Coordinates of C-alpha atoms in Angstrom, one line a residue:
X1 CA -12.3 10.6 12.2
X2 CA -8.8 12.2 10.9
X3 CA -8.8 13.7 7.3
X4 CA -5.7 14.4 5.9
X5 CA -6.2 15.5 2.1
X6 CA -7.6 18.9 1.3
X7 CA -8.7 21.1 -1.4
X8 CA -11.8 18.6 -2.2
X9 CA -12.9 19.0 -5.8
X10 CA -16.5 19.1 -7.1
X11 CA -15.2 16.7 -9.9
X12 CA -15.1 13.9 -7.2
X13 CA -18.4 12.2 -8.1
X14 CA -20.1 9.2 -9.8
X15 CA -20.0 11.0 -13.3
X16 CA -16.3 11.6 -12.8
X17 CA -15.7 8.0 -12.0
X18 CA -17.6 6.7 -14.9
X19 CA -17.0 9.1 -17.9
X20 CA -16.8 8.9 -20.6
X21 CA -19.6 6.6 -19.8
X22 CA -22.7 8.5 -18.6
X23 CA -24.5 7.8 -15.3
X24 CA -27.9 7.3 -17.2
X25 CA -26.3 4.8 -19.2
X26 CA -24.4 3.0 -16.4
X27 CA -27.9 2.9 -14.6
X28 CA -30.1 1.8 -17.4
X29 CA -28.0 -0.6 -19.5
X30 CA -25.2 -2.0 -17.3
X31 CA -26.0 -2.0 -13.6
X32 CA -26.5 -4.6 -12.3
X33 CA -26.3 -7.2 -15.0
X34 CA -22.8 -7.0 -16.4
X35 CA -19.2 -6.1 -15.8
X36 CA -18.0 -2.8 -17.4
X37 CA -14.3 -1.8 -18.0
X38 CA -13.8 2.2 -18.3
X39 CA -10.5 2.1 -20.3
X40 CA -9.3 5.6 -19.9
X41 CA -5.6 5.8 -21.1
X42 CA -5.0 8.4 -18.5
X43 CA -2.5 7.0 -15.8
X44 CA -2.9 10.2 -13.6
X45 CA -6.6 10.4 -13.4
X46 CA -6.9 9.2 -9.8
X47 CA -3.6 10.8 -8.4
X48 CA -5.5 13.4 -6.4
X49 CA -7.6 10.8 -4.5
X50 CA -4.8 9.3 -2.1
X51 CA -2.9 11.6 0.4
X52 CA 0.8 12.5 -0.2
X53 CA 3.4 11.5 -2.7
X54 CA 3.9 8.3 -1.0
X55 CA 0.2 6.8 -0.6
X56 CA 1.1 3.6 0.9
X57 CA 3.2 5.4 3.9
X58 CA 0.5 7.9 4.4
X59 CA -2.2 5.4 4.6
X60 CA -0.6 3.2 7.1
X61 CA 0.1 6.3 9.3
X62 CA -3.6 7.1 9.0
X63 CA -4.5 3.7 10.3
X64 CA -1.7 3.6 13.0
X65 CA -3.9 4.2 15.9
X66 CA -7.0 2.6 14.6
X67 CA -5.7 -0.7 13.4
X68 CA -9.0 -2.8 13.6
X69 CA -9.6 -1.8 9.9
X70 CA -6.3 -3.3 8.5
X71 CA -5.9 -6.9 7.2
X72 CA -3.6 -8.7 5.0
X73 CA -4.5 -11.2 2.4
X74 CA -2.5 -14.0 0.3
X75 CA -4.9 -16.2 -1.6
X76 CA -7.3 -18.1 1.2
X77 CA -4.6 -17.2 3.8
X78 CA -6.2 -14.1 5.8
X79 CA -4.4 -12.1 8.7
X80 CA -6.5 -9.9 10.8
X81 CA -5.2 -6.7 12.8
X82 CA -4.4 -8.7 15.9
X83 CA -1.4 -9.8 14.1
X84 CA -0.2 -6.6 13.7
X85 CA -0.5 -4.9 17.2
X86 CA 2.3 -3.2 19.2
X87 CA 2.2 -3.2 23.1
X88 CA 0.4 -0.1 23.0
X89 CA -2.3 -1.1 20.9
X90 CA -1.0 0.6 17.7
X91 CA -0.3 -0.7 14.3
X92 CA 2.8 -2.6 13.8
X93 CA 3.8 -1.2 10.5
X94 CA 7.3 -2.9 10.2
X95 CA 5.6 -6.3 10.5
X96 CA 3.0 -5.4 7.6
X97 CA 5.7 -4.4 5.4
X98 CA 7.6 -7.5 6.1
X99 CA 4.5 -9.5 5.3
X100 CA 3.8 -7.3 2.1
X101 CA 7.4 -8.1 1.0
X102 CA 6.3 -11.8 1.2
X103 CA 3.7 -11.5 -1.2
X104 CA 0.7 -10.3 1.0
X105 CA -1.8 -7.6 0.1
X106 CA -2.8 -4.9 2.4
X107 CA -6.3 -4.2 3.0
X108 CA -7.5 -1.2 4.5
X109 CA -11.4 -1.0 5.1
X110 CA -13.3 2.3 5.1
X111 CA -10.7 4.6 3.9
X112 CA -13.4 7.2 3.1
X113 CA -13.4 7.9 7.0
X114 CA -10.0 8.9 6.8
X115 CA -9.3 10.5 3.5
X116 CA -11.3 13.5 2.7
X117 CA -11.4 13.3 -1.1
X118 CA -12.3 9.5 -1.1
X119 CA -15.0 10.7 1.6
X120 CA -16.3 13.0 -0.9
X121 CA -16.6 10.5 -3.5
X122 CA -18.5 8.1 -1.2
X123 CA -21.0 10.7 -0.1
X124 CA -21.6 12.0 -3.7
X125 CA -22.5 8.5 -4.7
X126 CA -24.6 7.6 -1.7
X127 CA -26.5 11.0 -2.6
X128 CA -27.1 10.2 -6.2
X129 CA -27.9 6.5 -5.8
X130 CA -29.3 6.6 -2.0
X131 CA -27.2 3.5 -1.1
X132 CA -24.8 3.0 1.6
X133 CA -21.2 3.3 0.1
X134 CA -17.8 1.8 1.5
X135 CA -14.5 2.2 -0.1
X136 CA -11.5 -0.3 0.7
X137 CA -7.9 0.1 -0.3
X138 CA -6.1 -2.9 -1.8
X139 CA -2.0 -2.5 -2.1
X140 CA -0.6 -5.6 -3.7
X141 CA 3.1 -6.2 -4.5
X142 CA 4.2 -7.2 -7.9
X143 CA 3.4 -10.4 -9.4
X144 CA 1.1 -11.5 -6.7
X145 CA -2.5 -12.6 -6.4
X146 CA -4.7 -11.0 -3.6
X147 CA -7.9 -12.9 -2.9
X148 CA -8.5 -16.3 -4.1
X149 CA -11.4 -16.5 -6.8
X150 CA -14.6 -15.0 -4.8
X151 CA -17.8 -13.0 -5.3
X152 CA -19.1 -10.0 -3.2
X153 CA -22.6 -9.5 -1.9
X154 CA -22.7 -6.0 -3.1
X155 CA -21.8 -4.4 -6.4
X156 CA -18.4 -2.9 -6.8
X157 CA -16.6 0.0 -8.7
X158 CA -12.8 -0.8 -8.9
X159 CA -10.6 2.2 -9.2
X160 CA -7.1 1.5 -10.3
X161 CA -5.0 4.3 -8.8
X162 CA -1.3 2.9 -9.3
X163 CA 0.2 0.1 -11.2
X164 CA -1.9 -2.4 -13.2
X165 CA -4.0 -5.5 -12.4
X166 CA -5.2 -8.4 -14.4
X167 CA -8.8 -9.2 -13.3
X168 CA -10.2 -12.7 -14.0
X169 CA -13.9 -12.5 -14.2
X170 CA -15.6 -16.2 -14.4
X171 CA -18.9 -15.4 -16.6
X172 CA -21.4 -18.1 -16.0
X173 CA -20.5 -18.9 -12.6
X174 CA -22.5 -16.1 -11.1
X175 CA -23.9 -16.9 -7.7
X176 CA -27.8 -16.0 -7.8
X177 CA -29.1 -13.5 -5.0
X178 CA -31.0 -16.3 -3.2
X179 CA -27.4 -18.2 -2.5
X180 CA -25.7 -14.9 -1.6
X181 CA -25.4 -14.8 2.1
X182 CA -23.6 -12.2 4.0
X183 CA -22.5 -14.7 6.9
X184 CA -20.7 -17.2 4.8
X185 CA -17.5 -17.2 3.1
X186 CA -17.5 -15.9 -0.3
X187 CA -14.3 -17.8 -1.4
X188 CA -15.0 -20.0 -4.5
X189 CA -13.3 -23.4 -5.4
X190 CA -11.4 -22.8 -8.2
X191 CA -12.1 -26.2 -9.7
X192 CA -15.0 -26.4 -12.0
X193 CA -14.9 -22.9 -12.9
X194 CA -15.1 -21.7 -16.6
X195 CA -12.0 -20.2 -18.3
X196 CA -11.9 -16.7 -17.1
X197 CA -12.5 -13.4 -19.2
X198 CA -9.5 -11.3 -18.5
X199 CA -9.6 -7.5 -18.0
X200 CA -6.4 -5.7 -17.7
X201 CA -6.9 -2.5 -15.5
X202 CA -4.2 0.2 -16.0
X203 CA -3.9 3.3 -13.8
X204 CA -6.9 5.6 -14.3
X205 CA -9.1 2.8 -15.4
X206 CA -12.3 1.7 -13.7
X207 CA -14.0 -1.9 -13.7
X208 CA -17.7 -2.2 -12.5
X209 CA -18.2 -5.7 -11.0
X210 CA -21.9 -6.8 -10.3
X211 CA -22.6 -8.5 -7.1
X212 CA -22.6 -12.3 -7.1
X213 CA -20.1 -12.4 -10.1
X214 CA -16.8 -14.6 -9.2
X215 CA -13.8 -12.9 -9.7
X216 CA -9.9 -12.6 -8.9
X217 CA -7.1 -10.6 -9.8
X218 CA -3.3 -10.4 -10.0
X219 CA -0.7 -7.7 -10.3
X220 CA 1.7 -7.5 -13.2
X221 CA 5.5 -6.8 -12.5
X222 CA 4.7 -3.6 -10.4
X223 CA 3.0 -2.8 -7.3
X224 CA -0.9 -2.1 -7.6
X225 CA -2.9 0.3 -5.6
X226 CA -6.7 0.2 -6.1
X227 CA -9.9 1.3 -4.4
X228 CA -13.1 -0.8 -4.2
X229 CA -16.0 1.6 -3.9
X230 CA -18.7 -0.9 -2.6
X231 CA -22.4 -0.2 -3.5
X232 CA -24.6 -1.8 -0.9
X233 CA -27.9 -1.7 -2.7
X234 CA -30.6 -3.2 -0.3
X235 CA -31.6 -6.6 -1.3
X236 CA -34.4 -9.1 -0.1

């Protein structure tokens, strides 16, 4: 594991992510029943989480020798890392940037293994909740949709690091636990979905989405970077 960020702060914790909402209120009144938007009005709140003045370049460099955790998505179109390998097995960053310019979202899975500050957040939440945590990075070009409407089999905290994104939450279309299967595609046919509740995440904001809630998102006129903190609570 290669870690690039230094100077880990004790602030990087679940309480730091949620404030001014308290962890106690979150666990007692919100999780795992409903979504919640922490609207902060502090664009630089997450500036210390990702490495360097140019996070996209820094992140791609971290994954250059370990490309298996890299994928690109655009609606229902998904491209795995095998589409972006050079002859030596490293990541073809030029081709990734070409597809990014064509509207694809770059997804980097398990970024907590590569960035020390993100790893600190993940470990802090694991200790507090006693659930496994995985953090993914999503980098989406302007005026684009990443994934088509879908649901997750785990709870998610979405941290808006740069730019902004409009999240469409389809209330009343939640998938019950008995229908959530890890093996099947989580995409949902948009036909028949209710009108969405829209939430705009600006830099520094957090959105909690419970497992099973159908959602999608689109960027505004600027590039967006957000992290998804997946909370993998055990289920029966």
